[in-house]
Short mmCIF file of N, CA and C in Angstrom, two decimals:
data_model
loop_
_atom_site.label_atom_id
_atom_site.label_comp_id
_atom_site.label_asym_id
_atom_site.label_seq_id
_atom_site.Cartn_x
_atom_site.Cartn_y
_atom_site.Cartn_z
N UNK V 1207 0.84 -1.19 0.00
CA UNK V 1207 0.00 0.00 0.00
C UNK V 1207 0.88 1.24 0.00
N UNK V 1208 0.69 1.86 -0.95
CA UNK V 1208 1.48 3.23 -0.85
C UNK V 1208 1.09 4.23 -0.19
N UNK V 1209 1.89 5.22 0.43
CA UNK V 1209 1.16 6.25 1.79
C UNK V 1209 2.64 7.07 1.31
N UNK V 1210 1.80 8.29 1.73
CA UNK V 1210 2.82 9.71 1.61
C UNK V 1210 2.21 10.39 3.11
N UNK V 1211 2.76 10.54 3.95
CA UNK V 1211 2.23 11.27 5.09
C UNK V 1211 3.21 12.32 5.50
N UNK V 1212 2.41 13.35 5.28
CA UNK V 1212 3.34 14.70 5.70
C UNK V 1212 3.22 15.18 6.90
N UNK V 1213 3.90 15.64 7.37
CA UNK V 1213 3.75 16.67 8.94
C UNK V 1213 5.13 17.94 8.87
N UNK V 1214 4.74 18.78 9.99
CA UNK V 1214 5.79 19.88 10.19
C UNK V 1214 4.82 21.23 9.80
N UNK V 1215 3.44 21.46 9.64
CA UNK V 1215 3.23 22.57 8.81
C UNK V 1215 2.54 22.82 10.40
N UNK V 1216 2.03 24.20 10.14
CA UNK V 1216 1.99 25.14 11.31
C UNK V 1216 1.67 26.18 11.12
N UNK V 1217 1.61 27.37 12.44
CA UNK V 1217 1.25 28.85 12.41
C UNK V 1217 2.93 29.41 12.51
N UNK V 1218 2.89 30.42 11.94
CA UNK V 1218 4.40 30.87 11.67
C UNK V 1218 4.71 32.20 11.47
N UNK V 1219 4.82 32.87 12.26
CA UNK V 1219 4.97 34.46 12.11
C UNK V 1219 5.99 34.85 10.05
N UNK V 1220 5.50 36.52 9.81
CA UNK V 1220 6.19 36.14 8.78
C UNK V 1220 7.91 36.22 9.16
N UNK V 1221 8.82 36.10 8.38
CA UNK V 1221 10.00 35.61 8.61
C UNK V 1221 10.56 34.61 8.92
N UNK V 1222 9.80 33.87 9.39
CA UNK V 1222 9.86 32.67 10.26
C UNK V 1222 10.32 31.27 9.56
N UNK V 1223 10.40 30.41 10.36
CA UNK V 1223 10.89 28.86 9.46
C UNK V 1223 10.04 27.94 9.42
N UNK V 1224 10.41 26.46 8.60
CA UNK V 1224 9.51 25.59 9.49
C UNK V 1224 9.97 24.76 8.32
N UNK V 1225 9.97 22.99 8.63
CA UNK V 1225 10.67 22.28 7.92
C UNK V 1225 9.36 20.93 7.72
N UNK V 1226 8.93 21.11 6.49
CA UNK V 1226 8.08 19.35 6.31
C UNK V 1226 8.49 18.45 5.86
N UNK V 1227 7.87 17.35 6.66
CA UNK V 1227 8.36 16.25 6.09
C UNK V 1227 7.36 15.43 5.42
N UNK V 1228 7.63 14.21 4.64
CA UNK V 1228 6.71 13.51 4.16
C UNK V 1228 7.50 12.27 3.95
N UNK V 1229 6.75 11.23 5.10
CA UNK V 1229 7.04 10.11 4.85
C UNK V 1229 6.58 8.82 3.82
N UNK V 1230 7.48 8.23 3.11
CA UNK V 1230 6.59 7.13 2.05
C UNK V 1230 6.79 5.94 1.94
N UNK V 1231 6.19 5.30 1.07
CA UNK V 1231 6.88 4.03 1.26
C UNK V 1231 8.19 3.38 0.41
N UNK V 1232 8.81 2.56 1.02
CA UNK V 1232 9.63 2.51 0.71
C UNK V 1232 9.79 2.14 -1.01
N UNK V 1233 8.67 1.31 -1.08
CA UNK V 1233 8.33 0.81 -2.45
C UNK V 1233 8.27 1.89 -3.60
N UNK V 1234 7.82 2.76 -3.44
CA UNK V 1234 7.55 3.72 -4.25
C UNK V 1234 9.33 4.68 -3.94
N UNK V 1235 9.01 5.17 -2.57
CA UNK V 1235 10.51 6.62 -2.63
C UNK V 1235 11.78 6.23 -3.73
N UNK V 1236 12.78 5.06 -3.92
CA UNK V 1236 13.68 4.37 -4.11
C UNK V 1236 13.04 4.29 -5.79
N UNK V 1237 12.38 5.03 -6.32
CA UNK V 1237 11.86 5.07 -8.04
C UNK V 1237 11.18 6.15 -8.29
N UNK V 1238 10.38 7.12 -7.10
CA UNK V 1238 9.72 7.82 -7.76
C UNK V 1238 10.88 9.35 -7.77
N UNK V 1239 10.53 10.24 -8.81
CA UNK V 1239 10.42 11.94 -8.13
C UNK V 1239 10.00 12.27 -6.91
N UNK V 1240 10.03 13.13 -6.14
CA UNK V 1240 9.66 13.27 -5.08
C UNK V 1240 9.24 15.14 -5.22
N UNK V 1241 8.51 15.42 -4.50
CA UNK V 1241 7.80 16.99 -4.83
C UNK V 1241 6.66 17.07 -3.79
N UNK V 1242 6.71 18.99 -3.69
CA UNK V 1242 6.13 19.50 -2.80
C UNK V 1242 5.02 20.61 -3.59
N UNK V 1243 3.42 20.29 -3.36
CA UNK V 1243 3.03 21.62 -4.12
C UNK V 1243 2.03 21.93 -3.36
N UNK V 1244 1.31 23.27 -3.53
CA UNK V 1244 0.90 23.83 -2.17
C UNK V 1244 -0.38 24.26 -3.04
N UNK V 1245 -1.37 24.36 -1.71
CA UNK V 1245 -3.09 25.42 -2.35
C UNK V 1245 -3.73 26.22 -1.85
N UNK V 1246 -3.42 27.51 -2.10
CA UNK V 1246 -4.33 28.37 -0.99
C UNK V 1246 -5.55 28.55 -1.50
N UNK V 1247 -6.15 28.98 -0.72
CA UNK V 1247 -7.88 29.03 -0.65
C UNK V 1247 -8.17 29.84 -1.69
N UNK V 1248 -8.55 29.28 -2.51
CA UNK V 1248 -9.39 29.87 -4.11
C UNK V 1248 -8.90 29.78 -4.80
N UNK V 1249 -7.31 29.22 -4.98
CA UNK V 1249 -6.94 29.18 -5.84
C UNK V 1249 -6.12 27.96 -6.26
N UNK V 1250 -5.86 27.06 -7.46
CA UNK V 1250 -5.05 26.31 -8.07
C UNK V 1250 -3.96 25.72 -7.28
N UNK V 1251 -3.78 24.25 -7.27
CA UNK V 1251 -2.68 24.07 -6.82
C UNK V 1251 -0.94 24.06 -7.87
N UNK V 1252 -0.54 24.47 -6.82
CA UNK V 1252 0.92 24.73 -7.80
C UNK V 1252 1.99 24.20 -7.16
N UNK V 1253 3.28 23.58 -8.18
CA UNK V 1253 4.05 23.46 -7.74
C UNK V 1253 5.02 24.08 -6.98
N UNK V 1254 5.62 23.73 -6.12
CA UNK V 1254 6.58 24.15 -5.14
C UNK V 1254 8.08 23.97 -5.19
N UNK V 1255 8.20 22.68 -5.20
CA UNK V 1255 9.62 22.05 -5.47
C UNK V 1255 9.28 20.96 -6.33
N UNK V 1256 10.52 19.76 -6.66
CA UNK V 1256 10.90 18.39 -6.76
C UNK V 1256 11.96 18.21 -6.89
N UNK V 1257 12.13 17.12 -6.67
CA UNK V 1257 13.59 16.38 -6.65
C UNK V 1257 13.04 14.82 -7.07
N UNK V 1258 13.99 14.69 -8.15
CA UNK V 1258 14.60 13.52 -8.58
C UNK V 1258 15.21 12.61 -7.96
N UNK V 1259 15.54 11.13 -8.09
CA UNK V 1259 15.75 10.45 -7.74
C UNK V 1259 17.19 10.45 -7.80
N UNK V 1260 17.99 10.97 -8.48
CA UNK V 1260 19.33 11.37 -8.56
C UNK V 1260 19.66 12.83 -7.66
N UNK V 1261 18.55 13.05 -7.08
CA UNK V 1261 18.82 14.81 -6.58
C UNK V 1261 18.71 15.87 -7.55
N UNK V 1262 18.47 16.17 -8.56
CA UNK V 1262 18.32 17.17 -9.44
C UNK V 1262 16.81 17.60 -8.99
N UNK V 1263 17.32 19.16 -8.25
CA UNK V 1263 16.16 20.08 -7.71
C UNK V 1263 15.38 20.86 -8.67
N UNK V 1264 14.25 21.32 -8.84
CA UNK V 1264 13.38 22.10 -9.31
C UNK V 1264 12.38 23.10 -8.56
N UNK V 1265 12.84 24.41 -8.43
CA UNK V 1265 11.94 24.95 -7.83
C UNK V 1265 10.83 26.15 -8.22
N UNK V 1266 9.65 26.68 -7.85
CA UNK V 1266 8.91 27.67 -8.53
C UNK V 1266 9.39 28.58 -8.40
N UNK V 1267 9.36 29.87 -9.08
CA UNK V 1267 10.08 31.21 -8.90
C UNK V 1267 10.21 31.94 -7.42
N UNK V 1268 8.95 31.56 -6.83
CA UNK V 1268 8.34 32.44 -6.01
C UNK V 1268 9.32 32.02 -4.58
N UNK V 1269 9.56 30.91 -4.75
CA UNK V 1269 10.53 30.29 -3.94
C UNK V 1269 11.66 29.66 -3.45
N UNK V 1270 12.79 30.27 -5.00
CA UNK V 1270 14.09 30.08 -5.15
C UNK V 1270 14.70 31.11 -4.20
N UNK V 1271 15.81 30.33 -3.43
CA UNK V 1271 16.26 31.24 -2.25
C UNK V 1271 15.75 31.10 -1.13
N UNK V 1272 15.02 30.44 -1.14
CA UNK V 1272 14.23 30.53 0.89
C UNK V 1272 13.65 29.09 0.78
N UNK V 1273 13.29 27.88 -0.39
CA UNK V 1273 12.90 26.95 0.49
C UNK V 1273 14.09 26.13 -0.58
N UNK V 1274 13.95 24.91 0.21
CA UNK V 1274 15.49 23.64 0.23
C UNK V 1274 14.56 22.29 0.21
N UNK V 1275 14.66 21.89 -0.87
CA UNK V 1275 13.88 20.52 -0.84
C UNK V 1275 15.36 19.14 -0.92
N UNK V 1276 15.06 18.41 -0.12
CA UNK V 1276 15.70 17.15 0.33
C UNK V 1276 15.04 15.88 0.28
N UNK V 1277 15.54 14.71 0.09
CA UNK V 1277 15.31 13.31 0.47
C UNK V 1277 16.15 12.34 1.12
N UNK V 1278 16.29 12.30 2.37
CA UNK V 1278 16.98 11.34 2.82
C UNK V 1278 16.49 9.73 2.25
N UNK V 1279 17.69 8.55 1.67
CA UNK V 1279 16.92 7.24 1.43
C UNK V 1279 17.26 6.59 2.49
N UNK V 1280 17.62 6.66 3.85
CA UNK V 1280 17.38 5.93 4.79
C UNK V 1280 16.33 6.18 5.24
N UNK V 1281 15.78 7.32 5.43
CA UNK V 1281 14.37 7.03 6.18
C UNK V 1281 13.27 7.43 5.42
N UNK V 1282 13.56 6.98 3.69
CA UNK V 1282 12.64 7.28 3.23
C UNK V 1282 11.32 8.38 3.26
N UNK V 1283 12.43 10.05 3.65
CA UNK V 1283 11.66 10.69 3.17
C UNK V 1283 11.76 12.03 2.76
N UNK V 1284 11.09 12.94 2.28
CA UNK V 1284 11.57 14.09 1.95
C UNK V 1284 11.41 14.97 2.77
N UNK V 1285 12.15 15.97 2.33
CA UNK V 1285 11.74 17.30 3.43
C UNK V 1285 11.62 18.75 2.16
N UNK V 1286 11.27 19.56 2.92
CA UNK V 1286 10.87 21.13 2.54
C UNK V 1286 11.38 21.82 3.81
N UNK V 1287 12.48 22.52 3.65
CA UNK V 1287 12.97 23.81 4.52
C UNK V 1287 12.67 24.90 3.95
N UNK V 1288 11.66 25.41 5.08
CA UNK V 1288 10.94 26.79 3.92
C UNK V 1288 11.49 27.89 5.36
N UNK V 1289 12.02 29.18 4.72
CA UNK V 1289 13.15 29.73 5.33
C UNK V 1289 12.10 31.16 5.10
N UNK V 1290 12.46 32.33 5.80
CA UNK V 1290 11.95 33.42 5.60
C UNK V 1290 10.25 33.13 4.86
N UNK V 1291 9.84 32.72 5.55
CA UNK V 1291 8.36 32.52 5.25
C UNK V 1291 7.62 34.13 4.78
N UNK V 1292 6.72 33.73 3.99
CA UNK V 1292 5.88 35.23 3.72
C UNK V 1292 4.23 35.00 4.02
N UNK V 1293 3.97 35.86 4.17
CA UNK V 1293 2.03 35.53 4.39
C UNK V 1293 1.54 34.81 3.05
N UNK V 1294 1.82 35.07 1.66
CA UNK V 1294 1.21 34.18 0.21
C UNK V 1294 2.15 33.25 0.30
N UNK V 1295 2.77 32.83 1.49
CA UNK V 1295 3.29 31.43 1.37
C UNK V 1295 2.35 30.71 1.93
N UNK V 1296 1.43 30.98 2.99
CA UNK V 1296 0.22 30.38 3.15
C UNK V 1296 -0.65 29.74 2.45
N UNK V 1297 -0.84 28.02 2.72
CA UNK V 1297 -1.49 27.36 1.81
C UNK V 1297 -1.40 25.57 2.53
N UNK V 1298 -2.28 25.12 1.97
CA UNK V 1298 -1.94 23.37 2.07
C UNK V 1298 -1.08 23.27 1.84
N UNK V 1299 0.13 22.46 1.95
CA UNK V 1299 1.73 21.80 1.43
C UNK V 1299 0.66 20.24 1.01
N UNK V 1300 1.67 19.99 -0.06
CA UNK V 1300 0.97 18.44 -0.11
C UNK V 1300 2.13 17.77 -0.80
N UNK V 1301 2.67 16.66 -0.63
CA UNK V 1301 3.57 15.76 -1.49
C UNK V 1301 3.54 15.09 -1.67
N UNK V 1302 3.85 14.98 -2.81
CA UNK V 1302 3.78 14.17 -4.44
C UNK V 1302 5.01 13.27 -5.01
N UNK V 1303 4.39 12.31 -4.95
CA UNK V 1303 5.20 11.14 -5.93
C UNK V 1303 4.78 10.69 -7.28
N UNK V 1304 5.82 10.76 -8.40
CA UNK V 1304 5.82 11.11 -9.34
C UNK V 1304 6.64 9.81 -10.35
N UNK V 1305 6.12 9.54 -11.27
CA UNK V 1305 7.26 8.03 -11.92
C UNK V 1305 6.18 8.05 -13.51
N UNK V 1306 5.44 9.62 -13.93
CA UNK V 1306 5.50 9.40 -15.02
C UNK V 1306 3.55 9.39 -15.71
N UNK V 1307 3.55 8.05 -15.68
CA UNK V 1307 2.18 7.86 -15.76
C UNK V 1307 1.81 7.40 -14.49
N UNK V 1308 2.17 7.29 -13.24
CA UNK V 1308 1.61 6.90 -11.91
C UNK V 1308 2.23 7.83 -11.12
N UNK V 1309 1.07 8.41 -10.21
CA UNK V 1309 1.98 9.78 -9.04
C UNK V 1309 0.51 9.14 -7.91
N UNK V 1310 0.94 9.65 -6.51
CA UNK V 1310 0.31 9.82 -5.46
C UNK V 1310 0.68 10.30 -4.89
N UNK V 1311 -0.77 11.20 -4.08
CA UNK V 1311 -0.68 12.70 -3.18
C UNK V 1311 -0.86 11.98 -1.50
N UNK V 1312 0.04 12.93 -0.94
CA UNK V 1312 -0.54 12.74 0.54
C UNK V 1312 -1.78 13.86 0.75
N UNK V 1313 -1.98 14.14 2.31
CA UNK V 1313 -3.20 14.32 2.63
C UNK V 1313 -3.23 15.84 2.58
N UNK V 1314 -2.01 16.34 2.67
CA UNK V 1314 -1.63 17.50 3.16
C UNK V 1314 -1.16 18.16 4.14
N UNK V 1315 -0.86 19.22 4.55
CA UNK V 1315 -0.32 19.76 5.72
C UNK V 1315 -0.80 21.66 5.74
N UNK V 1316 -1.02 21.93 6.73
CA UNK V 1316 -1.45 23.18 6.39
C UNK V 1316 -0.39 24.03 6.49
N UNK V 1317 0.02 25.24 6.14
CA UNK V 1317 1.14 26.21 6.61
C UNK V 1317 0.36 27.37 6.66
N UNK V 1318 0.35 28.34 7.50
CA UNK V 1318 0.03 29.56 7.98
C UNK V 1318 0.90 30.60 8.53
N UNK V 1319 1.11 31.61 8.13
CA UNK V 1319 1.97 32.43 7.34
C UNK V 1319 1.79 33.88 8.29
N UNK V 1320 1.33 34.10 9.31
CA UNK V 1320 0.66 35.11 10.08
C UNK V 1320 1.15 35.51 11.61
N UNK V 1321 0.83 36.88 11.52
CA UNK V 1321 1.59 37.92 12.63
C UNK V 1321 0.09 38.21 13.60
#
């Protein structure tokens, strides 16, 4: 059974940090892409990061410079270091596994962005 379960998201003054993780299974992490994309209220979800299975990063404009996407393969899982947070960084986080014609989402995580 494949499972993506994220945690780490939170209330977060702006400036602030905060690091998610998303755990998977092993079956899937060890082949898929790995990626982070986020949804705020009314609008579209969009990508955030990914990383490849070789490490080759990809990130959205909005967030080159302040967030750091990782995968450790011992504990099978990724992370998002999101650094200097802003209030329109506020949104669901959700991560995504990716291998092409087959991907699965976790449940989400919320991030909140507020003073």
């Amino acid at each position: 059974q494949v499972q993506l379960v994220e945690s780490g998201g939170g209330l977060v003054q702006p400036g602030g940090s905060l690091r998610l993780s998303c755990a998977a299974s092993r079956s899937i992490f060890r082949v898929y892409a790995m990626g982070w994309y986020r949804q705020a209220a009314g609008k579209q979800r969009e990508l955030v990061a990914t990383i490849t299975t070789g490490g080759t990063t990809n990130y959205a404009d909005s967030v080159k410079g302040r967030f750091t996407i990782s995968r450790d393969y011992a504990k099978n899982t990724v992370y998002l270091r999101m650094n200097n947070l802003k209030p329109e960084d506020t949104a669901v986080y959700y991560c995504h596994a990716d291998r092409v014609t087959t991907d699965y989402w976790g449940q989400g995580t919320p991030v909140t962005v507020s003073s």
